[in-house]
CSV table of C-alpha atoms and ligand atoms in Angstrom, one decimal:
chain,number,residue,atom,x,y,z
A,15,MET,CA,115.8,83.6,117.5
A,16,PRO,CA,118.0,82.9,114.5
A,17,ALA,CA,116.5,82.9,111.0
A,18,PRO,CA,116.1,79.6,109.2
A,19,ALA,CA,118.9,78.5,106.9
A,20,TYR,CA,118.7,79.3,103.1
A,21,ASP,CA,116.2,76.9,101.4
A,22,GLU,CA,117.7,75.8,98.1
A,23,THR,CA,114.3,74.7,96.9
A,24,ASN,CA,112.8,78.2,96.9
A,25,ILE,CA,111.2,79.3,93.7
A,26,PHE,CA,113.8,82.0,92.8
A,27,ALA,CA,116.6,79.4,93.3
A,28,LYS,CA,114.7,77.3,90.7
A,29,ILE,CA,114.5,80.2,88.3
A,30,LEU,CA,118.2,81.0,88.8
A,31,CYS,CA,119.2,77.5,87.8
A,32,GLY,CA,116.8,77.4,84.9
A,33,GLU,CA,114.5,74.8,86.4
A,34,LEU,CA,111.5,77.3,86.2
A,35,PRO,CA,110.9,80.0,83.5
A,36,CYS,CA,110.9,83.8,84.0
A,37,HIS,CA,110.6,86.9,81.9
A,38,LYS,CA,114.3,87.8,82.2
A,39,VAL,CA,115.4,91.4,81.7
A,40,TYR,CA,119.0,91.1,82.7
A,41,GLU,CA,121.8,88.7,83.8
A,42,ASP,CA,125.5,88.9,84.6
A,43,ASP,CA,127.9,87.1,86.9
A,44,VAL,CA,126.4,88.7,90.0
A,45,ALA,CA,122.7,89.1,89.5
A,46,MET,CA,119.6,88.3,87.5
A,47,ALA,CA,116.5,90.5,87.0
A,48,PHE,CA,113.1,89.4,85.8
A,49,MET,CA,109.5,90.7,85.7
A,50,ASP,CA,107.4,90.2,88.8
A,51,VAL,CA,104.5,88.0,87.8
A,52,MET,CA,102.1,89.8,90.3
A,53,PRO,CA,103.2,93.3,89.6
A,54,GLN,CA,102.3,96.3,91.8
A,55,ALA,CA,102.7,98.5,88.7
A,56,ASP,CA,103.4,97.9,85.1
A,57,GLY,CA,107.1,97.2,84.7
A,58,HIS,CA,107.7,95.9,88.2
A,59,VAL,CA,111.0,94.1,88.2
A,60,LEU,CA,112.8,91.9,90.7
A,61,VAL,CA,116.7,92.0,91.0
A,62,LEU,CA,118.4,89.1,92.9
A,63,PRO,CA,121.9,87.9,93.5
A,64,LYS,CA,123.0,84.6,91.9
A,65,SER,CA,124.7,83.6,95.2
A,66,PRO,CA,122.4,82.2,97.9
A,67,ALA,CA,121.1,84.6,100.6
A,68,ARG,CA,117.8,84.3,102.4
A,69,ASN,CA,117.5,88.1,102.7
A,70,ILE,CA,119.5,91.2,103.6
A,71,LEU,CA,120.2,89.8,107.1
A,72,ASP,CA,122.4,86.9,106.0
A,73,ALA,CA,123.8,88.5,102.8
A,74,ASP,CA,127.6,88.9,102.2
A,75,PRO,CA,128.3,92.7,102.4
A,76,ALA,CA,130.7,92.5,99.5
A,77,MET,CA,128.0,90.9,97.4
A,78,LEU,CA,125.5,93.5,98.5
A,79,GLY,CA,127.7,96.3,97.2
A,80,LYS,CA,127.9,94.7,93.8
A,81,LEU,CA,124.1,93.9,93.8
A,82,ILE,CA,123.0,97.5,94.6
A,83,ALA,CA,125.0,98.7,91.6
A,84,ARG,CA,122.9,96.3,89.5
A,85,VAL,CA,119.7,97.6,91.2
A,86,GLN,CA,120.7,101.2,90.2
A,87,LYS,CA,121.4,100.2,86.6
A,88,ILE,CA,118.1,98.4,86.2
A,89,ALA,CA,116.2,101.2,88.0
A,90,LEU,CA,117.6,103.7,85.5
A,91,ALA,CA,116.5,101.4,82.6
A,92,VAL,CA,113.0,100.9,84.0
A,93,LYS,CA,112.5,104.6,84.4
A,94,GLU,CA,113.8,105.3,80.9
A,95,ALA,CA,112.0,102.5,79.1
A,96,LEU,CA,108.6,103.3,80.7
A,97,ALA,CA,108.9,107.0,81.0
A,98,ALA,CA,108.2,106.7,84.7
A,99,ASP,CA,107.9,109.8,86.9
A,100,GLY,CA,109.7,108.0,89.7
A,101,LEU,CA,110.5,104.6,91.2
A,102,THR,CA,109.7,102.8,94.4
A,103,ILE,CA,112.4,100.3,95.5
A,104,LEU,CA,111.4,97.8,98.2
A,105,GLN,CA,113.1,94.9,99.9
A,106,TYR,CA,111.3,92.7,102.5
A,107,ASN,CA,112.9,90.6,105.3
A,108,GLU,CA,111.3,87.6,107.0
A,109,PRO,CA,107.5,86.9,107.1
A,110,ALA,CA,106.9,89.6,109.6
A,111,GLY,CA,108.6,92.0,107.2
A,112,GLY,CA,106.4,91.0,104.3
A,113,GLN,CA,108.8,88.5,102.6
A,114,THR,CA,107.2,85.6,100.8
A,115,VAL,CA,110.0,84.2,98.7
A,116,PHE,CA,113.2,83.4,100.7
A,117,HIS,CA,115.9,84.4,98.2
A,118,LEU,CA,117.1,88.0,98.6
A,119,HIS,CA,115.6,90.3,96.1
A,120,PHE,CA,114.9,94.0,95.5
A,121,HIS,CA,111.6,95.2,93.9
A,122,ILE,CA,111.9,98.0,91.4
A,123,ILE,CA,108.5,99.5,90.8
A,124,PRO,CA,108.0,102.4,88.3
A,125,ARG,CA,105.7,105.1,89.5
A,126,TRP,CA,103.6,107.8,87.7
A,127,GLU,CA,102.0,110.8,89.3
A,128,ASP,CA,98.5,109.9,90.6
A,129,VAL,CA,98.8,106.2,89.9
A,130,GLU,CA,98.4,104.1,93.1
A,131,LEU,CA,100.5,101.0,93.8
A,132,ARG,CA,98.5,97.7,93.4
A,133,PRO,CA,98.6,95.3,96.4
A,134,HIS,CA,101.6,93.1,97.0
A,135,THR,CA,101.3,89.5,95.5
A,136,ARG,CA,97.7,89.9,94.6
A,137,ALA,CA,96.9,89.7,90.9
A,138,PRO,CA,98.9,87.7,88.2
A,139,GLU,CA,99.7,89.6,85.0
A,140,LYS,CA,99.1,88.1,81.5
A,141,ALA,CA,102.3,86.6,80.0
A,142,GLU,CA,102.0,88.7,76.9
A,143,VAL,CA,101.8,91.9,78.9
A,144,LEU,CA,104.9,90.9,80.9
A,145,GLU,CA,106.8,90.0,77.8
A,146,ALA,CA,106.1,93.4,76.1
A,147,LEU,CA,107.3,95.2,79.2
A,148,ARG,CA,110.3,92.9,79.5
A,149,ALA,CA,111.4,93.6,75.9
A,150,LYS,CA,111.2,97.4,76.5
A,151,ILE,CA,113.2,97.2,79.7
A,152,ALA,CA,115.8,94.8,78.4
A,153,ALA,CA,116.4,97.1,75.4
A,154,ALA,CA,116.8,100.1,77.7
A,155,ILE,CA,119.4,98.2,79.9
A,156,THR,CA,121.7,97.9,76.9
A,157,GLN,CA,121.8,101.7,76.6
A,158,ILE,CA,122.7,102.4,80.3
B,214,LIG,P1,108.5,89.2,98.6
B,214,LIG,O1,109.2,88.0,99.0
B,214,LIG,O2,107.4,89.6,99.6
B,214,LIG,O3,109.4,90.4,98.4
B,214,LIG,O4,107.7,89.0,97.3
B,214,LIG,C1,108.0,88.1,96.3
B,214,LIG,C2,107.6,88.7,95.0
B,214,LIG,O5,107.9,87.7,94.0
B,214,LIG,C3,106.2,89.1,94.9
B,214,LIG,O6,106.1,90.4,94.4
B,214,LIG,C4,105.6,88.0,93.9
B,214,LIG,O7,104.6,88.6,93.1
B,214,LIG,C5,106.9,87.6,93.1
B,214,LIG,N1,106.9,86.3,92.5
B,214,LIG,C6,106.4,85.2,93.1
B,214,LIG,N2,106.7,84.1,92.3
B,214,LIG,C7,107.2,84.6,91.2
B,214,LIG,C8,107.7,84.0,90.0
B,214,LIG,N3,107.6,82.7,89.7
B,214,LIG,N4,108.2,84.9,89.0
B,214,LIG,C9,108.3,86.2,89.2
B,214,LIG,N5,107.9,86.8,90.3
B,214,LIG,C10,107.3,86.0,91.3
């Protein structure tokens, strides 16, 4: 069965056009990155393309090549900014694959030895905590 068409009213489309706020860490002509509001670890960032794509299944391969370079850049900055021991990078497709917001995005989740991941989409983080992490990561991106 074909996947539904891209829904222009999804919450990330509204963030991309400025209709809804976010804790933005990075933006260029291809991508935007901002803090996940229900982080699975401190410093959990989402990276998404500016162009519409529901998920990896309908994305333009040429755009994906550019997007993954941004994912790498932001992953390096997150690791550096938060002195992470490692990173988990996730990307969900369709409800059966765990996707809940239907604009393509990659999760960059910093990891530390012996710190368990928190559950997906469970607990909202305080705005001031997200802002402090955002500032550290955004500063590190300018050094990459
Ligand atoms: P998924 O579609 O399953 O990859 O997950 C969507 C992710 O977006 C989850 O990790 C949510 O916590 C996160 N999320 C949902 N709404 C917002 C929002 N308004 N700003 C930032 N992150 C969000």
